[in-house]
mmCIF file of C-alpha atoms and ligand atoms in Angstrom:
data_model
loop_
_atom_site.group_PDB
_atom_site.id
_atom_site.type_symbol
_atom_site.label_atom_id
_atom_site.label_comp_id
_atom_site.label_asym_id
_atom_site.label_seq_id
_atom_site.Cartn_x
_atom_site.Cartn_y
_atom_site.Cartn_z
ATOM 1 C CA MET A 452 -0.273 0.358 -0.070
ATOM 2 C CA ASP A 453 2.589 2.153 1.032
ATOM 3 C CA SER A 454 4.918 1.736 -2.798
ATOM 4 C CA VAL A 455 1.430 2.504 -4.255
ATOM 5 C CA LYS A 456 1.200 6.184 -2.140
ATOM 6 C CA ASN A 457 5.294 6.996 -3.021
ATOM 7 C CA ILE A 458 4.464 6.592 -6.830
ATOM 8 C CA PHE A 459 1.251 8.506 -6.749
ATOM 9 C CA SER A 460 3.042 11.517 -4.536
ATOM 10 C CA LEU A 461 6.119 10.816 -7.724
ATOM 11 C CA LEU A 462 3.385 11.251 -10.222
ATOM 12 C CA ALA A 463 2.269 14.325 -8.663
ATOM 13 C CA ALA A 464 5.176 15.513 -8.518
ATOM 14 C CA VAL A 465 6.531 14.880 -11.687
ATOM 15 C CA ALA A 466 3.430 16.674 -12.879
ATOM 16 C CA LEU A 467 3.868 19.661 -10.904
ATOM 17 C CA LEU A 468 7.402 20.278 -12.366
ATOM 18 C CA ALA A 469 5.893 19.522 -16.008
ATOM 19 C CA GLY A 470 3.292 22.605 -15.283
ATOM 20 C CA CYS A 471 6.431 25.222 -14.216
ATOM 21 C CA ALA A 472 8.266 24.347 -16.796
ATOM 22 C CA GLN A 473 5.476 25.213 -19.252
ATOM 23 C CA GLU A 474 5.200 27.793 -17.858
ATOM 24 C CA LYS A 475 8.545 29.683 -17.816
ATOM 25 C CA ASN A 476 8.178 29.148 -22.141
ATOM 26 C CA LYS A 477 4.692 30.752 -21.926
ATOM 27 C CA ASP A 478 6.722 33.269 -20.325
ATOM 28 C CA ALA A 479 9.446 32.977 -22.737
ATOM 29 C CA ASN A 480 7.628 33.246 -25.720
ATOM 30 C CA GLN A 481 5.384 36.087 -24.399
ATOM 31 C CA SER A 482 8.978 38.186 -23.682
ATOM 32 C CA MET A 483 10.001 37.453 -27.154
ATOM 33 C CA LYS A 484 7.323 38.689 -29.019
ATOM 34 C CA ILE A 485 7.477 42.122 -27.417
ATOM 35 C CA ASN A 486 9.163 44.042 -29.992
ATOM 36 C CA VAL A 487 7.296 42.045 -33.370
ATOM 37 C CA THR A 488 3.764 42.773 -31.905
ATOM 38 C CA HIS A 489 1.524 45.284 -30.398
ATOM 39 C CA LYS A 490 -0.741 42.255 -29.479
ATOM 40 C CA LYS A 491 0.991 41.356 -26.259
ATOM 41 C CA PRO A 492 -1.643 40.851 -23.675
ATOM 42 C CA TYR A 493 -1.186 43.552 -21.122
ATOM 43 C CA LYS A 494 -1.892 44.174 -17.916
ATOM 44 C CA ASP A 495 -3.621 47.075 -18.303
ATOM 45 C CA ALA A 496 -4.231 50.018 -21.546
ATOM 46 C CA ALA A 497 -2.033 52.133 -19.409
ATOM 47 C CA THR A 498 1.524 49.768 -19.272
ATOM 48 C CA GLU A 499 0.914 48.604 -22.782
ATOM 49 C CA ALA A 500 0.601 52.802 -23.963
ATOM 50 C CA LYS A 501 3.856 53.523 -22.206
ATOM 51 C CA GLU A 502 5.527 50.142 -24.012
ATOM 52 C CA ILE A 503 3.910 50.866 -27.525
ATOM 53 C CA TYR A 504 5.760 54.524 -27.183
ATOM 54 C CA GLN A 505 8.547 53.025 -27.114
ATOM 55 C CA ALA A 506 8.632 52.583 -31.083
ATOM 56 C CA CYS A 507 6.872 55.665 -31.668
ATOM 57 C CA ALA A 508 10.192 56.987 -29.232
ATOM 58 C CA SER A 509 12.657 56.465 -31.736
ATOM 59 C CA CYS A 510 11.746 59.617 -33.892
ATOM 60 C CA HIS A 511 9.878 61.644 -31.107
ATOM 61 C CA ALA A 512 12.161 60.803 -28.657
ATOM 62 C CA ILE A 513 10.778 59.683 -25.185
ATOM 63 C CA ASP A 514 10.258 63.269 -23.910
ATOM 64 C CA GLY A 515 8.289 63.830 -26.330
ATOM 65 C CA LYS A 516 10.249 66.873 -27.079
ATOM 66 C CA THR A 517 12.437 65.501 -31.037
ATOM 67 C CA GLN A 518 10.663 67.169 -33.934
ATOM 68 C CA ALA A 519 10.247 63.180 -35.636
ATOM 69 C CA LEU A 520 12.600 63.562 -38.585
ATOM 70 C CA GLY A 521 13.490 67.194 -38.441
ATOM 71 C CA LYS A 522 9.691 68.160 -39.491
ATOM 72 C CA SER A 523 6.540 66.824 -36.985
ATOM 73 C CA ALA A 524 5.712 69.245 -33.960
ATOM 74 C CA LEU A 525 6.265 68.370 -30.815
ATOM 75 C CA LEU A 526 3.963 65.758 -29.026
ATOM 76 C CA ALA A 527 5.150 66.922 -25.424
ATOM 77 C CA GLY A 528 2.855 69.424 -24.630
ATOM 78 C CA GLN A 529 -0.654 68.782 -26.509
ATOM 79 C CA THR A 530 -3.731 67.158 -24.806
ATOM 80 C CA ALA A 531 -4.632 63.745 -25.509
ATOM 81 C CA GLN A 532 -7.388 65.278 -27.492
ATOM 82 C CA GLY A 533 -5.207 66.717 -29.774
ATOM 83 C CA ILE A 534 -2.791 63.733 -30.196
ATOM 84 C CA GLU A 535 -5.816 61.141 -30.604
ATOM 85 C CA GLN A 536 -7.529 63.299 -33.936
ATOM 86 C CA LYS A 537 -4.272 63.427 -35.467
ATOM 87 C CA ILE A 538 -3.393 59.594 -34.779
ATOM 88 C CA ARG A 539 -6.472 58.610 -36.118
ATOM 89 C CA GLY A 540 -6.257 60.876 -39.143
ATOM 90 C CA TYR A 541 -3.020 59.508 -40.096
ATOM 91 C CA LYS A 542 -4.788 56.043 -39.567
ATOM 92 C CA SER A 543 -7.555 56.872 -41.911
ATOM 93 C CA GLY A 544 -5.042 58.498 -44.240
ATOM 94 C CA SER A 545 -6.785 62.027 -43.959
ATOM 95 C CA ILE A 546 -3.677 64.118 -42.432
ATOM 96 C CA ASP A 547 -0.122 65.026 -43.723
ATOM 97 C CA LEU A 548 1.503 67.774 -41.953
ATOM 98 C CA THR A 549 4.820 67.256 -43.741
ATOM 99 C CA GLY A 550 4.833 65.680 -46.362
ATOM 100 C CA ASN A 551 5.248 62.577 -43.980
ATOM 101 C CA GLY A 552 1.190 61.574 -43.481
ATOM 102 C CA PRO A 553 1.789 57.898 -45.313
ATOM 103 C CA LEU A 554 4.883 57.300 -43.054
ATOM 104 C CA MET A 555 3.310 57.836 -39.994
ATOM 105 C CA LYS A 556 -0.094 55.531 -41.296
ATOM 106 C CA VAL A 557 2.203 52.667 -41.502
ATOM 107 C CA GLN A 558 3.287 53.718 -37.278
ATOM 108 C CA VAL A 559 -0.077 54.080 -36.229
ATOM 109 C CA GLU A 560 -2.595 51.218 -38.750
ATOM 110 C CA GLU A 561 -2.168 48.716 -36.437
ATOM 111 C CA LEU A 562 -3.427 49.917 -33.576
ATOM 112 C CA THR A 563 -6.584 49.152 -32.114
ATOM 113 C CA ASP A 564 -9.183 52.080 -30.830
ATOM 114 C CA SER A 565 -8.485 51.616 -27.352
ATOM 115 C CA GLN A 566 -4.422 51.818 -27.679
ATOM 116 C CA ILE A 567 -4.881 55.083 -29.869
ATOM 117 C CA VAL A 568 -7.244 56.524 -26.636
ATOM 118 C CA ALA A 569 -4.652 55.084 -24.255
ATOM 119 C CA ILE A 570 -1.615 56.077 -25.900
ATOM 120 C CA SER A 571 -2.802 59.564 -26.453
ATOM 121 C CA LYS A 572 -3.691 59.770 -22.964
ATOM 122 C CA TYR A 573 -0.016 58.705 -22.157
ATOM 123 C CA ILE A 574 2.014 61.524 -24.618
ATOM 124 C CA GLU A 575 -0.243 63.486 -22.634
ATOM 125 C CA THR A 576 1.567 63.325 -19.657
ATOM 126 C CA LEU A 577 5.170 63.936 -21.035
ATOM 127 C CA LYS A 578 6.774 66.464 -20.130
HETATM 128 C C1 LIG B 624 9.953 56.706 -38.240
HETATM 129 C C2 LIG B 624 10.155 57.862 -37.463
HETATM 130 C C3 LIG B 624 8.505 57.655 -36.876
HETATM 131 C C4 LIG B 624 7.515 57.309 -35.651
HETATM 132 C C5 LIG B 624 8.398 55.515 -35.688
HETATM 133 C C6 LIG B 624 6.695 57.768 -35.490
HETATM 134 N N1 LIG B 624 6.685 58.534 -35.925
HETATM 135 FE FE1 LIG B 624 4.689 60.167 -35.457
HETATM 136 N N2 LIG B 624 5.157 61.472 -36.858
HETATM 137 C C7 LIG B 624 6.902 61.100 -37.774
HETATM 138 C C8 LIG B 624 6.616 62.620 -38.361
HETATM 139 C C9 LIG B 624 8.072 62.885 -39.618
HETATM 140 C C10 LIG B 624 5.980 62.888 -38.725
HETATM 141 C C11 LIG B 624 4.708 64.034 -39.223
HETATM 142 C C12 LIG B 624 4.089 63.952 -40.514
HETATM 143 C C13 LIG B 624 2.345 64.514 -41.120
HETATM 144 O O1 LIG B 624 3.847 64.828 -42.135
HETATM 145 O O2 LIG B 624 2.004 64.865 -41.212
HETATM 146 C C14 LIG B 624 5.183 62.938 -36.981
HETATM 147 C C15 LIG B 624 3.930 63.180 -36.728
HETATM 148 C C16 LIG B 624 3.475 62.701 -35.648
HETATM 149 C C17 LIG B 624 2.114 63.452 -35.006
HETATM 150 C C18 LIG B 624 1.832 64.331 -35.105
HETATM 151 C C19 LIG B 624 2.377 65.770 -34.500
HETATM 152 C C20 LIG B 624 1.879 66.971 -34.961
HETATM 153 O O3 LIG B 624 0.970 67.636 -33.674
HETATM 154 O O4 LIG B 624 1.807 67.551 -35.580
HETATM 155 C C21 LIG B 624 1.379 62.307 -33.802
HETATM 156 C C22 LIG B 624 -0.005 62.808 -32.821
HETATM 157 C C23 LIG B 624 2.335 60.961 -33.777
HETATM 158 N N3 LIG B 624 3.600 61.059 -34.915
HETATM 159 C C24 LIG B 624 2.489 60.344 -33.134
HETATM 160 C C25 LIG B 624 2.916 58.908 -33.539
HETATM 161 C C26 LIG B 624 3.183 57.844 -32.561
HETATM 162 C C27 LIG B 624 2.236 57.698 -31.162
HETATM 163 C C28 LIG B 624 3.745 57.188 -32.594
HETATM 164 C C29 LIG B 624 3.603 55.302 -32.486
HETATM 165 C C30 LIG B 624 3.162 54.716 -32.467
HETATM 166 C C31 LIG B 624 5.026 57.428 -33.799
HETATM 167 N N4 LIG B 624 4.084 59.029 -34.049
HETATM 168 C C32 LIG B 624 6.174 57.223 -34.299
HETATM 169 C C33 LIG B 624 7.685 60.317 -37.552
HETATM 170 C C34 LIG B 624 7.725 59.132 -36.685
#
């Protein structure tokens, strides 16, 4: 009877270890995905927006105080509403302020509605 019990504890332990290994792999996959897609499941919209903005920062700077490609207006100091309007304009192709509208369209065309709202709020906090 004891040895049957031992086998069960052993099986339980193996199952537990296998479960842990799987969890670890899942984490590794998630962290590898981060630069490739905006669709990683995030804890909350604000964290996600900040993460997405890292890609925008290569042109607009992390503090939003660089003219992208020496042309765009500064993002820092603008209201969430104004930013949101422009992002939607680029996404639909209706805005082209300095001849780089098509370039900005590519940057934002995969953002969902809620991501656009969240990233606009985030940009408003840049000082
Ligand atoms: C490759 C460089 C580059 C990247 C990356 C980039 N932008 Fe831009 N952005 C520009 C340029 C250039 C303009 C000016 C576009 C035009 O001619 O209308 C611009 C314009 C803007 C504007 C309008 C600024 C204004 O008030 O006139 C907003 C808002 C904006 N970008 C947001 C973003 C967001 C959000 C991201 C990331 C999802 C992003 N950009 C990524 C280059 C970039």
